[in-house]
PDB file of C-alpha atoms and ligand atoms in Angstrom:
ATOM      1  CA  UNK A 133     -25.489  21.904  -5.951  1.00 58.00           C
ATOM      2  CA  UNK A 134     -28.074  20.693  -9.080  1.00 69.00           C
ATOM      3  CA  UNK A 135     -26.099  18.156 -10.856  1.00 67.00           C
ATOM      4  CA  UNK A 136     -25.486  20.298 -14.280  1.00 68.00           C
ATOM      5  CA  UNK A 137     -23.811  22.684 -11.898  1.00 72.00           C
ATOM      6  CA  UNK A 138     -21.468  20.132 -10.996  1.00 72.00           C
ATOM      7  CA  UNK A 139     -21.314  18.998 -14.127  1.00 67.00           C
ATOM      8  CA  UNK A 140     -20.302  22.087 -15.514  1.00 69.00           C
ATOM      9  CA  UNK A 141     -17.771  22.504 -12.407  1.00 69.00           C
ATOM     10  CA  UNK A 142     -15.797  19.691 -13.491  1.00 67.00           C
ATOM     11  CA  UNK A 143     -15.883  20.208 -16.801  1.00 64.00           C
ATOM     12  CA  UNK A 144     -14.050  23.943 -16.164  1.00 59.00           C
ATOM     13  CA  UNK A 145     -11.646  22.183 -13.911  1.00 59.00           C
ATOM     14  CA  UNK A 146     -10.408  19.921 -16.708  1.00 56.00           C
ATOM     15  CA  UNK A 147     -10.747  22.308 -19.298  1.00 56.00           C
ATOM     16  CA  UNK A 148      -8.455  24.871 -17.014  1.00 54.00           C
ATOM     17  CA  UNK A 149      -6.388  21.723 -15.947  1.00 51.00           C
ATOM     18  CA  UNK A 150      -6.006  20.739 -19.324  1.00 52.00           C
ATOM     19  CA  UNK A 151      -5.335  24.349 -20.652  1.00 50.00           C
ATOM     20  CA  UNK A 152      -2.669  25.507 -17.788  1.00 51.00           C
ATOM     21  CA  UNK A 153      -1.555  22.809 -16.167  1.00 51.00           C
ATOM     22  CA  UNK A 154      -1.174  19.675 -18.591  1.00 53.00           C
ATOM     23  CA  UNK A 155       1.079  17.400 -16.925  1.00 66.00           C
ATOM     24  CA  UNK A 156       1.723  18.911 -14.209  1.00 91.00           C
ATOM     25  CA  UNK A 157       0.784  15.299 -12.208  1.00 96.00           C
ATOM     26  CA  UNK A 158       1.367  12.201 -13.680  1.00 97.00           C
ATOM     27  CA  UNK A 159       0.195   8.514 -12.510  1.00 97.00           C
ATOM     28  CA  UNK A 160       3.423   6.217 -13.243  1.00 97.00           C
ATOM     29  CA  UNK A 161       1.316   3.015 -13.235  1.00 97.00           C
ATOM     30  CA  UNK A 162      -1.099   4.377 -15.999  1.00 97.00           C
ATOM     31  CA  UNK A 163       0.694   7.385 -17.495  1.00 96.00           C
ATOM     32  CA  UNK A 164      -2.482   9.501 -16.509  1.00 96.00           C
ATOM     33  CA  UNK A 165      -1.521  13.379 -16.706  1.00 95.00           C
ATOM     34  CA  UNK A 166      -3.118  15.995 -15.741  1.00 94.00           C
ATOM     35  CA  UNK A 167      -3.586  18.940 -13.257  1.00 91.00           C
ATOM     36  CA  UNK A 168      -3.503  17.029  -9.800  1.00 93.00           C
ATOM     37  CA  UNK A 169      -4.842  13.541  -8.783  1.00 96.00           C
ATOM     38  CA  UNK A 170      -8.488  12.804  -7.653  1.00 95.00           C
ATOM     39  CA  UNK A 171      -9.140  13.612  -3.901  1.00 93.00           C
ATOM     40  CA  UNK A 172      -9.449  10.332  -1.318  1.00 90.00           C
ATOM     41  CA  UNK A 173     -11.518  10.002   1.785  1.00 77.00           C
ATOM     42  CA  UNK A 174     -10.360   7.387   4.133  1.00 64.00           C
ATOM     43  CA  UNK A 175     -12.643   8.090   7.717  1.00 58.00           C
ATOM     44  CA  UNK A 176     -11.758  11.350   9.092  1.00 64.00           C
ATOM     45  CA  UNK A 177      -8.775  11.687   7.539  1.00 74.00           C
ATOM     46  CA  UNK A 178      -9.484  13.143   3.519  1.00 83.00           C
ATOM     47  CA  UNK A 179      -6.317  13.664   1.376  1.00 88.00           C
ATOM     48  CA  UNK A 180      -6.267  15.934  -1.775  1.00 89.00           C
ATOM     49  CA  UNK A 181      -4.119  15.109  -4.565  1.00 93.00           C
ATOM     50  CA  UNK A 182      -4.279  11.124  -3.778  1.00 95.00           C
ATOM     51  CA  UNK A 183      -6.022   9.220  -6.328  1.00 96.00           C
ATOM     52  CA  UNK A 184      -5.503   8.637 -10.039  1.00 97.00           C
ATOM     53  CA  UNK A 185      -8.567   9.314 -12.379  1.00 96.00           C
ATOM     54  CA  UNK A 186      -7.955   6.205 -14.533  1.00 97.00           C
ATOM     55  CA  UNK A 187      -6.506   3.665 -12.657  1.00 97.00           C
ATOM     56  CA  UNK A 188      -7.415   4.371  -8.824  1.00 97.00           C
ATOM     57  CA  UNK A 189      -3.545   3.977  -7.697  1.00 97.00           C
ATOM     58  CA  UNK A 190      -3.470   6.178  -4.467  1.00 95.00           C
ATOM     59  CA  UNK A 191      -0.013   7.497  -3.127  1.00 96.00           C
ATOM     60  CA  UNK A 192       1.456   4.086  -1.446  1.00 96.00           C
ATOM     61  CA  UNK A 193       1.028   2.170  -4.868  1.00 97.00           C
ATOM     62  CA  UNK A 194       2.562   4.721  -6.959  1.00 98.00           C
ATOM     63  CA  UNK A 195       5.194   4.949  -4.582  1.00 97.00           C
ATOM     64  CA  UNK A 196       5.737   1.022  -4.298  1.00 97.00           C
ATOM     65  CA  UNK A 197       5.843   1.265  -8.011  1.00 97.00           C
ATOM     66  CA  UNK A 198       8.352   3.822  -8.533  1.00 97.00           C
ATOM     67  CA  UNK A 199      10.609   2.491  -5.590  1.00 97.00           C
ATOM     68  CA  UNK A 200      10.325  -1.221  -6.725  1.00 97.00           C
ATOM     69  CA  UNK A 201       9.568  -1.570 -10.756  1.00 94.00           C
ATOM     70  CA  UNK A 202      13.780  -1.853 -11.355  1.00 93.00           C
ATOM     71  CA  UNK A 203      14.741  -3.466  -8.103  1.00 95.00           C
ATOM     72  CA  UNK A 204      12.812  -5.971  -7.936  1.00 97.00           C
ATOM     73  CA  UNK A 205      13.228  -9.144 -10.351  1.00 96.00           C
ATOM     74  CA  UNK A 206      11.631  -8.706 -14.230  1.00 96.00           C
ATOM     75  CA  UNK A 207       9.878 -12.004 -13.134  1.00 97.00           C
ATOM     76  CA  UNK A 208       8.591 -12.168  -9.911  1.00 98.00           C
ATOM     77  CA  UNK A 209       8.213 -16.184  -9.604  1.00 98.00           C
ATOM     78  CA  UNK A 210       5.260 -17.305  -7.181  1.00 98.00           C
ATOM     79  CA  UNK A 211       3.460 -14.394  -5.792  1.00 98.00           C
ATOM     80  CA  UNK A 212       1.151 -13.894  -3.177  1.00 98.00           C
ATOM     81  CA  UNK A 213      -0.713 -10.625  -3.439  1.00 98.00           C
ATOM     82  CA  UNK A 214      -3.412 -10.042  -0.067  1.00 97.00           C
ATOM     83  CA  UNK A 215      -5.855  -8.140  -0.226  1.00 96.00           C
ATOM     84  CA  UNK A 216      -5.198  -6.826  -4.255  1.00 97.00           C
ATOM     85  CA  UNK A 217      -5.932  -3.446  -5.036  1.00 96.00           C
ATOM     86  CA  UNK A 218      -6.649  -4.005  -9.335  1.00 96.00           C
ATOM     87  CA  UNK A 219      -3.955  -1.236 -10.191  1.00 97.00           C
ATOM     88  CA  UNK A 220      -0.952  -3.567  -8.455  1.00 97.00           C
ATOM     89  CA  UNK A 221      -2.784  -6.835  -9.466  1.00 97.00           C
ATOM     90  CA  UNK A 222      -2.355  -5.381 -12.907  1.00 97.00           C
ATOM     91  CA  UNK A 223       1.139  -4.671 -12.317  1.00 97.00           C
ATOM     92  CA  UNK A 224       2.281  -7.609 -10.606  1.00 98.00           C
ATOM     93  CA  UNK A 225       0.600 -10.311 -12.171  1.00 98.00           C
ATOM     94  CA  UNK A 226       1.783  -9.019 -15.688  1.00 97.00           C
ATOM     95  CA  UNK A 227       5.814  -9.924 -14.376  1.00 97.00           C
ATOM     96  CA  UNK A 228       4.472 -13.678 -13.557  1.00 98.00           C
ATOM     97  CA  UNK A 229       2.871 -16.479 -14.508  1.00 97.00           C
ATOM     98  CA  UNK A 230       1.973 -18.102 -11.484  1.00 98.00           C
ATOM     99  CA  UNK A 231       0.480 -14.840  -9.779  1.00 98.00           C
ATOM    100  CA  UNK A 232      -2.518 -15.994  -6.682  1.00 98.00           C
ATOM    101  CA  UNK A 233      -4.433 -13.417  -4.613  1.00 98.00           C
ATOM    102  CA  UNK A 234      -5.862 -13.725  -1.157  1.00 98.00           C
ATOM    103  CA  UNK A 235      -8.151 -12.346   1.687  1.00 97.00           C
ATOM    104  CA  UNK A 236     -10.017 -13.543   4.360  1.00 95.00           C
ATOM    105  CA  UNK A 237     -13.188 -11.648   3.038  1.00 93.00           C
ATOM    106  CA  UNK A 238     -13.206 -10.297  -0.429  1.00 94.00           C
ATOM    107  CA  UNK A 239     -15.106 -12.858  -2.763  1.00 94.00           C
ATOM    108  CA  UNK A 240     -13.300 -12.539  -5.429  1.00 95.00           C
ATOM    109  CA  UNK A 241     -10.085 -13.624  -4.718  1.00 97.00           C
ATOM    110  CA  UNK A 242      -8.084 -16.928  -5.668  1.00 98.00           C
ATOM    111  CA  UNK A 243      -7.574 -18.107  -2.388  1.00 98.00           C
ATOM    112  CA  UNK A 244      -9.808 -17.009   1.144  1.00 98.00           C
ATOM    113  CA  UNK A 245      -6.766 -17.087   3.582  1.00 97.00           C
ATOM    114  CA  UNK A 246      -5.882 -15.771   6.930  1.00 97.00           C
ATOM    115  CA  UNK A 247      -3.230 -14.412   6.849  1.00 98.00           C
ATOM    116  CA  UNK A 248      -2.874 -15.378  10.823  1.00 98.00           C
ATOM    117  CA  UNK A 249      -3.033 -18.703   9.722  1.00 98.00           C
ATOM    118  CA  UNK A 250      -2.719 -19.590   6.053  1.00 98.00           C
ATOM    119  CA  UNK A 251      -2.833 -22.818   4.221  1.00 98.00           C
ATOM    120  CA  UNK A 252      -0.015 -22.605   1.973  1.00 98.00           C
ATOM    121  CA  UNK A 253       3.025 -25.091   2.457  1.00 98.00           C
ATOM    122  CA  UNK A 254       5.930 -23.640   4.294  1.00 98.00           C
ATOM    123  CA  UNK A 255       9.092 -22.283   1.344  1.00 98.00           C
ATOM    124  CA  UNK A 256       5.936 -21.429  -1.212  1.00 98.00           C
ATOM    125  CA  UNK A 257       6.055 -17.916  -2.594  1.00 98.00           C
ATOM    126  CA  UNK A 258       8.980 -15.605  -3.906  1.00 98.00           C
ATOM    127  CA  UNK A 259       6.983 -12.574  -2.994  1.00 98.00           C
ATOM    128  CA  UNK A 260       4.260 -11.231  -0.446  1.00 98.00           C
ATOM    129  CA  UNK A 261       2.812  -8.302  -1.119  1.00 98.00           C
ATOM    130  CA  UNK A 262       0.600  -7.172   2.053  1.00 97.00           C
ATOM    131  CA  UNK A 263      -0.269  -3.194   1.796  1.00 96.00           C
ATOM    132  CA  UNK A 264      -2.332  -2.586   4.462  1.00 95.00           C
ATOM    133  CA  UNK A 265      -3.160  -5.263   5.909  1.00 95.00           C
ATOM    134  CA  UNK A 266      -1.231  -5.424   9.274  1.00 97.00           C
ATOM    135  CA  UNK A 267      -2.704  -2.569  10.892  1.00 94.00           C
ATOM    136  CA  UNK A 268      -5.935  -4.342  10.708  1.00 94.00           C
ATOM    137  CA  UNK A 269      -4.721  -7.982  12.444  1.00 95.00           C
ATOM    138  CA  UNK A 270      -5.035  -8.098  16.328  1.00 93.00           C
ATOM    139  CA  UNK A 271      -2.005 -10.402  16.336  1.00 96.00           C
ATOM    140  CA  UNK A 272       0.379  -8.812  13.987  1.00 97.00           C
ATOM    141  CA  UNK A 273       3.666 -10.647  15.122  1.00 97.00           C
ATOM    142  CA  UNK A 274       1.513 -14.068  13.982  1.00 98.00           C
ATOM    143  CA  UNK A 275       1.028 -12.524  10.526  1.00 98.00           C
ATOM    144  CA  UNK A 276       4.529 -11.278   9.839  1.00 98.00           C
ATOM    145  CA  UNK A 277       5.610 -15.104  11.297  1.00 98.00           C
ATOM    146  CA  UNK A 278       3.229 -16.741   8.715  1.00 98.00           C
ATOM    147  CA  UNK A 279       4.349 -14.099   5.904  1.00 98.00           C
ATOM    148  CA  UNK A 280       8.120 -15.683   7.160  1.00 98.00           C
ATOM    149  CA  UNK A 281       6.937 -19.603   6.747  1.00 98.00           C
ATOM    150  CA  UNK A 282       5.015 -19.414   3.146  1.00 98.00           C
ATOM    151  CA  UNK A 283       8.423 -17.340   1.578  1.00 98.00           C
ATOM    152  CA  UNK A 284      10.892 -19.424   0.091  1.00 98.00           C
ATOM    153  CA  UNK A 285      14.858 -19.094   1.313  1.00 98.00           C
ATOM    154  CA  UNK A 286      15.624 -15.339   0.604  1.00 97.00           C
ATOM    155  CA  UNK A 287      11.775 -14.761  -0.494  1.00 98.00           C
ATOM    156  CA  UNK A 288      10.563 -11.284  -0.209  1.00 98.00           C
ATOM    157  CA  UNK A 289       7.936 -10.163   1.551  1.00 98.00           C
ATOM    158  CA  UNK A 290       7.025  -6.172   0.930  1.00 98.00           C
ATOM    159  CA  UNK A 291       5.030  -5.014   3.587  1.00 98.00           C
ATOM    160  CA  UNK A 292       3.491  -1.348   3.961  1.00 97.00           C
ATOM    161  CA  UNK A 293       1.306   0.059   6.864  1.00 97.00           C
ATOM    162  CA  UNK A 294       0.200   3.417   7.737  1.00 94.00           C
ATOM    163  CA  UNK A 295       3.036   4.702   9.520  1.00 94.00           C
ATOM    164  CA  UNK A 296       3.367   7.976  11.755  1.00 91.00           C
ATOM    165  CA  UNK A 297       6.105   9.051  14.329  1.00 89.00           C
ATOM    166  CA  UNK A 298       8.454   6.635  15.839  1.00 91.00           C
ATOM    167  CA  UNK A 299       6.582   4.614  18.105  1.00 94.00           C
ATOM    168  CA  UNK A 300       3.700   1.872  17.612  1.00 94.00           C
ATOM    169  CA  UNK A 301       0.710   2.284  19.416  1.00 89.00           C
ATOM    170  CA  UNK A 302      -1.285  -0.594  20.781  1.00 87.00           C
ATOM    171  CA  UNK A 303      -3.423  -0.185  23.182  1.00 86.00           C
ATOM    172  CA  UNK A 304      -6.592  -1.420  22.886  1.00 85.00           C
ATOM    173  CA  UNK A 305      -9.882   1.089  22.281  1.00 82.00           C
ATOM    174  CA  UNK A 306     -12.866   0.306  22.453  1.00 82.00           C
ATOM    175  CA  UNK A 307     -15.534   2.719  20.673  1.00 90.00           C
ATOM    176  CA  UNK A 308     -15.181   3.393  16.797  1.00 85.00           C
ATOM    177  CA  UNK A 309     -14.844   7.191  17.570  1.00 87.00           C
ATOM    178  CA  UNK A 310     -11.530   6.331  19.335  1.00 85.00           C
ATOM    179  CA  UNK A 311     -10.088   4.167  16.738  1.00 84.00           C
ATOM    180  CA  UNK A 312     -11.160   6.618  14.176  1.00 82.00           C
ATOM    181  CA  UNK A 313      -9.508   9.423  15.884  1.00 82.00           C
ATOM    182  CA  UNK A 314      -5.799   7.435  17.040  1.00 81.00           C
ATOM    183  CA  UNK A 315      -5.456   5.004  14.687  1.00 82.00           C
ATOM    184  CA  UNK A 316      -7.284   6.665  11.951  1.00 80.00           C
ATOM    185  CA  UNK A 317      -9.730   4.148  10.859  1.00 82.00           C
ATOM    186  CA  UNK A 318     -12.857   2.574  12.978  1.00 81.00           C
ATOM    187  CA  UNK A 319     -11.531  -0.511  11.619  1.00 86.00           C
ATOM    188  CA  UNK A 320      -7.597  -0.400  12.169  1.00 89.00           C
ATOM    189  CA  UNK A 321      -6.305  -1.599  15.714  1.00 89.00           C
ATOM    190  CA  UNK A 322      -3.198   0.000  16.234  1.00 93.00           C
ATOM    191  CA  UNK A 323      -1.234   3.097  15.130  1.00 92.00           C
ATOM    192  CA  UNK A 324       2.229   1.686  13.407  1.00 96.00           C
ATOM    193  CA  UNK A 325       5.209   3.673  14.061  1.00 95.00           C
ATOM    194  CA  UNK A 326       8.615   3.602  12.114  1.00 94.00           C
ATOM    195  CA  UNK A 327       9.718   0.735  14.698  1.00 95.00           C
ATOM    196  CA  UNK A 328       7.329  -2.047  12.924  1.00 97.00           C
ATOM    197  CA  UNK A 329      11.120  -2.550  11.759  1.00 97.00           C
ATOM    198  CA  UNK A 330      11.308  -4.386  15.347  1.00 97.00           C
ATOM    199  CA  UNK A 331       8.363  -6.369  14.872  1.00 97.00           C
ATOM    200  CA  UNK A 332       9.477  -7.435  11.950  1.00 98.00           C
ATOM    201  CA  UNK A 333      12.872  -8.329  13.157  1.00 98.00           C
ATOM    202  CA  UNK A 334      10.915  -9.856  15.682  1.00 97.00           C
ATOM    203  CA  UNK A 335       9.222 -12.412  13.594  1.00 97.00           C
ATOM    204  CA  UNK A 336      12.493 -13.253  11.714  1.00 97.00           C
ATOM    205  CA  UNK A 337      12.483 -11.321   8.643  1.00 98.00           C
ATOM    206  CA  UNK A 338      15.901  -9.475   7.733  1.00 98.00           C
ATOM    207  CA  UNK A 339      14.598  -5.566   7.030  1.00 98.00           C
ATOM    208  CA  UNK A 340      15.114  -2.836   4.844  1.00 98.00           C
ATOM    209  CA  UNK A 341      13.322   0.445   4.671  1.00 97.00           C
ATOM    210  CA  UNK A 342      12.802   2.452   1.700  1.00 97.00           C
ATOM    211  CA  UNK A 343      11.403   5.922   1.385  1.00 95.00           C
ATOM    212  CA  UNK A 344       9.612   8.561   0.010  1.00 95.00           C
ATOM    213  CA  UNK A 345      12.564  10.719   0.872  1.00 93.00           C
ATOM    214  CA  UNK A 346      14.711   8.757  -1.398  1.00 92.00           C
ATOM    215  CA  UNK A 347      13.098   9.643  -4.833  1.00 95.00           C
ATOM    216  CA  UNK A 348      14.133  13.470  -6.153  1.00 95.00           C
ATOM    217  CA  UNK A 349      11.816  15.916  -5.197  1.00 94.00           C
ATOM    218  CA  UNK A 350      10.266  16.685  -8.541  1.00 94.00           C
ATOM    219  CA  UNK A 351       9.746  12.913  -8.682  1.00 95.00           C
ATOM    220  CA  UNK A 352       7.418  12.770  -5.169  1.00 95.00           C
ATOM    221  CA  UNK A 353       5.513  16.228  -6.399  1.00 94.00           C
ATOM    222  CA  UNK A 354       4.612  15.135 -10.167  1.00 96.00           C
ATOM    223  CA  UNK A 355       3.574  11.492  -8.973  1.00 97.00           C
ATOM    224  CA  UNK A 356       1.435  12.814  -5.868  1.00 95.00           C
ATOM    225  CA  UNK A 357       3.210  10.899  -2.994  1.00 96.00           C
ATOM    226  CA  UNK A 358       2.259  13.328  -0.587  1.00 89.00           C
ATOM    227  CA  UNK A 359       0.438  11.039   2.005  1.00 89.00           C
ATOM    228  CA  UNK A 360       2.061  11.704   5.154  1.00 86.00           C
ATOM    229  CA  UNK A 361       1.157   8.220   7.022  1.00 88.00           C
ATOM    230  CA  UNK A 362       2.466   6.818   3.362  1.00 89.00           C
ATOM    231  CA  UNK A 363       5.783   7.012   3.111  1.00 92.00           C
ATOM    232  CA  UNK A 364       7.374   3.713   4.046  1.00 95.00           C
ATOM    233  CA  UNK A 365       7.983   0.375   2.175  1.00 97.00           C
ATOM    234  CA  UNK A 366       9.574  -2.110   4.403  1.00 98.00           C
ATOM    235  CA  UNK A 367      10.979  -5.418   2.396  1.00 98.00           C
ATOM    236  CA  UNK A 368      10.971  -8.165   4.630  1.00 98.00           C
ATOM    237  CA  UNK A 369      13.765 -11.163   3.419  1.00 98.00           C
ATOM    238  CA  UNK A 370      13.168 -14.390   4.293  1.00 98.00           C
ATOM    239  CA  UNK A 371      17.178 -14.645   4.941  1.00 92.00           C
ATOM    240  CA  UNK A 372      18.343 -18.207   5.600  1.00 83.00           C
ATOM    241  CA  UNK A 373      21.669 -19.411   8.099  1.00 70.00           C
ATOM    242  CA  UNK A 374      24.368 -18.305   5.680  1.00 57.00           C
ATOM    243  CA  UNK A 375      22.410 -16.176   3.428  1.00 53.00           C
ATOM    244  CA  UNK A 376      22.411 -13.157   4.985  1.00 46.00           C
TER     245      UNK A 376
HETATM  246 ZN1   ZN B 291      -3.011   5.693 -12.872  1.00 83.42          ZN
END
């Protein structure tokens, strides 16, 4: 397709979107409306509807944001954020003043950590944020233990994974095609299922689960949370003897 043609393509979708269906999607992190969200390609596995035009928040931030803006604290404290994606960055380090980021390979962050093995003092941060991360660490029960040491007493760690039936899946693959097609990325090394509760449990965090299924339905359609391996937020207290 020449490039006018796509030009002019896109240009009838908005003017159509913009004409018809004004509002019908909306990005709660930017206010963004419009007819539905930009399309995302993660290996084999391509979602419609996923990603906002302005801001780039795909379905798991959105949904983090509209689960967590009034629960959580209107100041965060000390937060650790792995891995940022800019739309949450933006978020989260507007409700702090003492806001770090971290990752073993992106260049640009504050602080290049492992999250295996981090250098933080033990009772640091009020808040992890780790968003797909786990899925990627061949010892995961090492992470979610070093998550548990940098929190403070009752520190929270949020935690989200791709997530699909009940049961985790392990086992170790060996070609990129295989990955790709169980664990649905070349680079991830295991397939989470709803029990990461246990591992979490596991490495001493106190868990709660929130979902997708608890925001009205006219909430998940208009914000686009229809990612079906997205649909989990799992906070992870750092609870204390006598706390809990
Ligand atoms: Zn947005």
């Amino acid at each position: 397709m020449s490039l006018l043609n796509r030009i002019a393509r896109k240009s009838y979708r908005t003017f159509i979107g913009g004409l018809y269906f004004q509002g019908t999607r909306q990005c709660p992190m930017c206010n963004w409306t419009g007819f539905q969200f930009e399309p995302a390609n993660q290996g084999e596995f391509f979602r419609f509807d996923a990603t906002c035009p302005r801001c780039k928040s795909q379905e798991r931030h959105r949904l983090a944001y509209l689960l967590l803006a009034k629960r959580l604290p209107a100041r965060l404290g000390k937060v650790l954020h792995f891995a940022p994606e800019p739309c949450m960055s933006k978020w989260l380090s507007s409700r702090t003043d003492d806001y770090h980021t971290a990752d073993l390979f992106l260049p640009t962050v504050m602080h290049k950590e492992d999250i295996c093995n981090m250098t933080f003092a033990d009772d640091t941060f009020d808040l992890v944020w780790c968003s797909h991360i786990l899925e990627h660490v061949a010892d995961d029960l090492k992470a979610m233990r070093e998550i548990r040491r940098v929190l403070k007493p009752n520190g929270l760690a949020v935690i989200q994974v791709p997530v699909w039936g009940a049961k985790t899946t392990d086992e170790p693959l060996s070609t990129p095609e295989e990955r790709i097609s169980k664990y649905f990325q070349e680079d991830h090394v295991r397939r989470y299922g709803a029990d990461i509760e246990h591992r979490l449990r596991a490495a001493d965090l106190t868990v709660e689960t929130l979902r997708t299924g608890d925001l009205d339905l006219q909430i998940v359609l208009r914000h686009g949370l229809s990612d079906p391996c997205g649909k989990d937020i799992f906070l992870a207290t750092k609870t204390t003897k006598g706390s809990a």
